[in-house]
């Protein structure tokens, strides 16, 4: 075992991590040919889960990271031009897949969800927001600024459906503060992280390119260290084998250059922290392992 394998992502000598509990869920899935999400991939269609995370914080209760699909997605894509979204990425979704129902099956009520961290504003990450009336929304201001005035086709080009946002969305938002910078370990390939909750439990880093203001999140449970990387890569395999997606997948991206940079950081992160569990939101392998191991990724 190399020395690196036991190293934390945290800066040496920094405060100890507040440990949280983590559960992953998939709220629906969509289908893509493999070549779109993986360079040199096959023509075969693969089913891609829309994973969201449920974090139990010892002091702050239940926090979600994204929500996956919901019935609202179907409603909002009934008419053109939004209907194009369904044609481009066919979605499989049943009512029982809704985040709020899956949490309910685990004994959690919608009102218990105090906060939802939005990694970026693509429809498959925010479709369930309306189901959580007590939640405040945490995200980077530039993520919302990039989409908030978009309607119709220009919104669709950014995979954003404005009707998915709950009423009083802005009033219920608590922006992630750029002034709350903390250091990461010197060889982790991000210049700094943002301390989302102010107690060191959830550390966000910039992963722009796929969407403006996209973030990834470092967190630690009693068992493992995790990095939720949102859509900065579509699969663990793409990171392991350094195979970014085909250019066709980059058409919805505001910046291919930034995407390649963010993707490169994930490849480097995996190289220098092979034991860190990186969770792309749409990775079939992560999802299969999570369910096969009974929730112990
Ligand atoms: Zn996305």
XYZ file of N, CA and C in Angstrom, residues 59-184:
378
model
N -25.764 17.377 13.780
C -26.418 18.534 14.412
C -27.509 19.135 13.522
N -27.317 19.059 12.204
C -28.210 19.789 11.292
C -29.238 18.906 10.586
N -29.282 17.637 10.942
C -30.325 16.768 10.406
C -30.102 16.356 8.965
N -31.212 16.214 8.251
C -31.152 15.622 6.914
C -30.888 16.682 5.844
N -29.872 16.409 5.038
C -29.473 17.319 3.960
C -29.412 16.494 2.676
N -30.047 16.971 1.636
C -29.940 16.267 0.347
C -28.919 16.960 -0.540
N -28.305 16.165 -1.397
C -27.504 16.741 -2.477
C -28.220 16.363 -3.769
N -28.867 17.349 -4.414
C -29.687 17.148 -5.614
C -30.915 16.261 -5.289
N -31.724 16.026 -6.322
C -32.962 15.254 -6.073
C -33.265 14.204 -7.140
N -32.546 14.191 -8.251
C -32.914 13.294 -9.348
C -34.176 13.767 -10.058
N -34.807 12.852 -10.807
C -36.040 13.174 -11.549
C -37.244 13.169 -10.615
N -38.362 13.690 -11.121
C -39.645 13.523 -10.427
C -40.730 13.628 -11.480
N -41.988 13.443 -11.057
C -43.094 13.566 -12.009
C -43.147 14.979 -12.599
N -42.616 15.936 -11.868
C -42.583 17.322 -12.361
C -41.806 17.423 -13.683
N -40.803 16.597 -13.825
C -40.003 16.616 -15.053
C -40.902 16.300 -16.251
N -41.750 15.273 -16.076
C -42.648 14.887 -17.164
C -43.614 16.029 -17.490
N -44.119 16.631 -16.423
C -45.069 17.735 -16.597
C -44.417 18.891 -17.365
N -43.206 19.217 -16.976
C -42.521 20.374 -17.573
C -42.001 20.111 -18.976
N -41.995 18.847 -19.393
C -41.498 18.538 -20.741
C -42.633 18.066 -21.653
N -43.875 18.391 -21.281
C -45.021 17.947 -22.077
C -45.059 18.630 -23.439
N -44.718 19.899 -23.456
C -44.856 20.673 -24.704
C -43.500 21.033 -25.302
N -43.514 21.254 -26.600
C -42.310 21.774 -27.265
C -42.064 23.228 -26.825
N -40.867 23.712 -26.747
C -39.629 22.990 -27.096
C -39.104 22.065 -25.992
N -39.655 22.181 -24.744
C -39.086 21.379 -23.650
C -39.174 19.875 -23.927
N -40.153 19.493 -24.754
C -40.331 18.072 -25.058
C -39.089 17.455 -25.713
N -38.315 18.303 -26.386
C -37.064 17.829 -27.003
C -36.162 17.166 -25.974
N -36.202 17.683 -24.753
C -35.366 17.156 -23.663
C -35.620 15.652 -23.498
N -36.927 15.270 -23.487
C -37.295 13.852 -23.335
C -36.822 13.011 -24.501
N -36.867 13.618 -25.702
C -36.457 12.855 -26.883
C -34.956 12.611 -26.873
N -34.226 13.612 -26.444
C -32.762 13.488 -26.460
C -32.294 12.515 -25.377
N -32.878 12.626 -24.193
C -32.526 11.693 -23.110
C -33.804 11.024 -22.584
N -34.199 9.892 -23.206
C -35.418 9.205 -22.756
C -35.306 8.796 -21.279
N -36.353 9.125 -20.531
C -36.298 8.941 -19.074
C -37.215 7.800 -18.638
N -36.705 6.954 -17.755
C -37.539 5.941 -17.118
C -37.767 6.393 -15.680
N -39.029 6.579 -15.345
C -39.322 7.089 -14.008
C -40.695 6.602 -13.568
N -40.767 6.064 -12.358
C -42.062 5.691 -11.785
C -42.288 6.541 -10.549
N -43.545 6.726 -10.200
C -43.877 7.586 -9.066
C -43.123 7.170 -7.790
N -42.946 5.868 -7.597
C -42.259 5.406 -6.383
C -40.776 5.823 -6.344
N -40.241 6.221 -7.513
C -38.824 6.617 -7.576
C -38.581 8.023 -7.036
N -39.639 8.778 -6.903
C -39.525 10.165 -6.441
C -38.748 10.232 -5.130
N -37.831 11.192 -5.036
C -36.957 11.288 -3.855
C -37.777 11.257 -2.570
N -38.849 12.046 -2.531
C -39.629 12.153 -1.296
C -40.237 10.806 -0.903
N -40.634 9.996 -1.871
C -41.210 8.680 -1.557
C -40.129 7.701 -1.090
N -38.964 7.772 -1.725
C -37.884 6.853 -1.321
C -37.399 7.168 0.091
N -37.339 8.461 0.420
C -36.947 8.830 1.784
C -38.036 8.393 2.762
N -39.297 8.557 2.337
C -40.428 8.137 3.170
C -40.342 6.646 3.492
N -39.940 5.855 2.502
C -39.815 4.410 2.716
C -38.713 4.093 3.729
N -37.803 5.051 3.948
C -36.729 4.872 4.947
C -37.089 5.584 6.262
N -38.324 6.018 6.373
C -38.773 6.619 7.628
C -38.524 8.116 7.754
N -38.196 8.784 6.648
C -37.933 10.231 6.720
C -39.086 11.009 6.082
N -39.502 12.073 6.726
C -40.573 12.889 6.154
C -39.965 14.016 5.312
N -40.791 14.574 4.432
C -40.342 15.693 3.594
C -39.900 16.863 4.473
N -40.631 17.097 5.571
C -40.336 18.244 6.451
C -39.003 18.089 7.173
N -38.539 16.859 7.301
C -37.244 16.652 7.974
C -36.068 17.133 7.138
N -36.282 17.276 5.853
C -35.180 17.715 4.985
C -35.000 19.221 5.174
N -33.930 19.580 5.851
C -33.685 20.975 6.217
C -32.990 21.761 5.113
N -32.146 21.067 4.364
C -31.362 21.757 3.333
C -31.206 20.859 2.114
N -31.176 21.489 0.956
C -30.832 20.758 -0.274
C -29.691 21.506 -0.955
N -28.593 20.813 -1.117
C -27.454 21.391 -1.836
C -27.662 21.090 -3.318
N -27.637 22.125 -4.131
C -27.839 21.954 -5.580
C -26.470 22.052 -6.252
N -26.018 20.934 -6.831
C -24.679 20.959 -7.449
C -24.686 21.815 -8.712
N -25.795 21.760 -9.469
C -25.989 22.601 -10.645
C -27.460 22.491 -11.029
N -27.907 23.337 -11.950
C -29.347 23.483 -12.171
C -29.893 22.677 -13.348
N -29.246 21.592 -13.722
C -29.821 20.734 -14.756
C -31.068 20.057 -14.201
N -32.048 19.858 -15.111
C -33.372 19.394 -14.684
C -33.328 18.071 -13.917
N -32.426 17.180 -14.280
C -32.381 15.876 -13.604
C -31.752 15.968 -12.211
N -31.361 17.155 -11.794
C -30.821 17.353 -10.442
C -31.773 18.154 -9.558
N -32.697 18.890 -10.191
C -33.564 19.779 -9.392
C -35.054 19.427 -9.494
N -35.388 18.341 -10.207
C -36.806 18.064 -10.485
C -37.623 17.786 -9.219
N -36.969 17.402 -8.127
C -37.716 17.064 -6.914
C -37.786 18.184 -5.875
N -37.262 19.357 -6.188
C -37.174 20.428 -5.173
C -38.534 20.777 -4.563
N -39.588 20.758 -5.383
C -40.906 21.188 -4.898
C -41.470 20.269 -3.811
N -40.913 19.075 -3.690
C -41.450 18.110 -2.711
C -40.957 18.355 -1.286
N -40.111 19.362 -1.083
C -39.518 19.556 0.247
C -39.774 20.981 0.758
N -40.945 21.178 1.369
C -41.385 22.537 1.716
C -40.567 23.214 2.813
N -39.828 22.445 3.631
C -39.068 23.066 4.733
C -37.616 23.332 4.367
N -37.211 22.911 3.180
C -35.775 22.977 2.862
C -35.352 24.376 2.413
N -34.139 24.736 2.822
C -33.496 25.896 2.201
C -32.557 25.341 1.132
N -32.226 26.186 0.178
C -31.439 25.709 -0.963
C -30.050 26.339 -0.945
N -29.051 25.490 -1.046
C -27.657 25.948 -0.992
C -26.988 25.689 -2.340
N -26.372 26.711 -2.887
C -25.692 26.572 -4.176
C -24.789 27.785 -4.378
N -23.962 27.712 -5.402
C -23.105 28.857 -5.721
C -23.900 29.893 -6.512
N -23.741 31.165 -6.190
C -24.531 32.177 -6.902
C -24.379 32.110 -8.416
N -23.188 31.818 -8.905
C -23.011 31.823 -10.376
C -23.785 30.691 -11.059
N -24.079 29.611 -10.309
C -24.854 28.507 -10.894
C -26.268 28.983 -11.221
N -26.857 29.726 -10.312
C -28.221 30.219 -10.517
C -28.245 31.426 -11.460
N -27.273 32.317 -11.292
C -27.209 33.500 -12.160
C -27.166 33.115 -13.638
N -26.510 31.985 -13.936
C -26.346 31.581 -15.342
C -27.664 31.142 -15.973
N -28.652 30.739 -15.153
C -29.889 30.194 -15.742
C -31.148 30.990 -15.395
N -31.086 31.853 -14.402
C -32.342 32.374 -13.840
C -33.190 33.187 -14.817
N -32.596 33.756 -15.853
C -33.402 34.527 -16.807
C -33.723 33.726 -18.062
N -33.306 32.482 -18.113
C -33.501 31.700 -19.346
C -34.916 31.125 -19.421
N -35.478 31.149 -20.621
C -36.801 30.587 -20.871
C -36.728 29.793 -22.172
N -37.730 28.951 -22.401
C -37.878 28.268 -23.695
C -36.618 27.570 -24.172
N -36.308 27.824 -25.449
C -35.189 27.120 -26.070
C -33.840 27.453 -25.424
N -33.675 28.712 -25.011
C -32.371 29.060 -24.427
C -32.197 28.358 -23.071
N -33.291 28.151 -22.334
C -33.207 27.383 -21.081
C -32.890 25.919 -21.396
N -33.590 25.405 -22.394
C -33.401 24.001 -22.773
C -31.958 23.720 -23.185
N -31.359 24.679 -23.869
C -29.961 24.529 -24.283
C -29.034 24.340 -23.090
N -29.486 24.805 -21.943
C -28.707 24.633 -20.710
C -29.321 23.556 -19.814
N -30.185 22.707 -20.405
C -30.843 21.609 -19.671
C -31.559 22.097 -18.413
N -32.102 23.317 -18.507
C -32.780 23.936 -17.362
C -34.263 24.096 -17.676
N -35.126 23.701 -16.747
C -36.567 23.873 -16.908
C -37.053 24.770 -15.772
N -37.323 26.058 -16.078
C -37.624 27.026 -15.014
C -38.798 26.609 -14.122
N -39.786 25.885 -14.694
C -40.966 25.477 -13.929
C -40.667 24.497 -12.803
N -39.456 23.963 -12.760
C -39.101 23.011 -11.687
C -38.762 23.717 -10.371
N -38.504 25.009 -10.431
C -38.145 25.721 -9.200
C -39.395 26.004 -8.371
N -39.339 25.760 -7.063
C -40.495 26.021 -6.202
C -40.753 27.519 -6.066
N -41.952 27.846 -5.613
C -42.250 29.254 -5.325
C -41.303 29.755 -4.250
N -41.026 31.024 -4.268
C -40.146 31.673 -3.294
C -38.753 31.019 -3.282
N -38.343 30.543 -4.428
C -37.044 29.861 -4.491
C -35.914 30.764 -3.986
N -35.918 31.994 -4.459
C -34.801 32.884 -4.077
C -34.830 33.205 -2.584
N -36.018 33.446 -2.044
C -36.110 33.756 -0.608
C -35.668 32.563 0.244
N -35.876 31.359 -0.276
C -35.502 30.163 0.503
C -34.050 29.744 0.270
N -33.324 30.537 -0.509
C -31.943 30.160 -0.829
C -30.948 30.741 0.167
N -29.913 29.977 0.448
C -28.795 30.461 1.267
C -27.543 30.185 0.446
N -26.989 31.212 -0.143
C -25.891 31.000 -1.085
C -24.635 30.487 -0.376
N -23.907 29.633 -1.073
C -22.627 29.168 -0.523
C -21.651 30.340 -0.595
N -21.028 30.589 0.538
C -20.233 31.799 0.713
C -18.797 31.595 0.219
N -18.407 32.400 -0.779
C -17.045 32.308 -1.322
C -15.984 32.734 -0.304
N -16.406 33.446 0.736
C -15.428 33.876 1.749
C -15.064 32.765 2.729
N -15.834 31.683 2.711
C -15.544 30.596 3.654
C -14.554 29.595 3.069
N -13.404 30.091 2.666
C -12.425 29.202 2.031
C -11.633 28.431 3.080
N -11.424 27.167 2.809
C -10.538 26.360 3.655
C -9.516 25.659 2.760
N -8.379 25.341 3.366
C -7.329 24.660 2.606
C -7.622 23.174 2.532
N -7.238 22.579 1.409
C -7.256 21.124 1.308
C -5.818 20.639 1.430
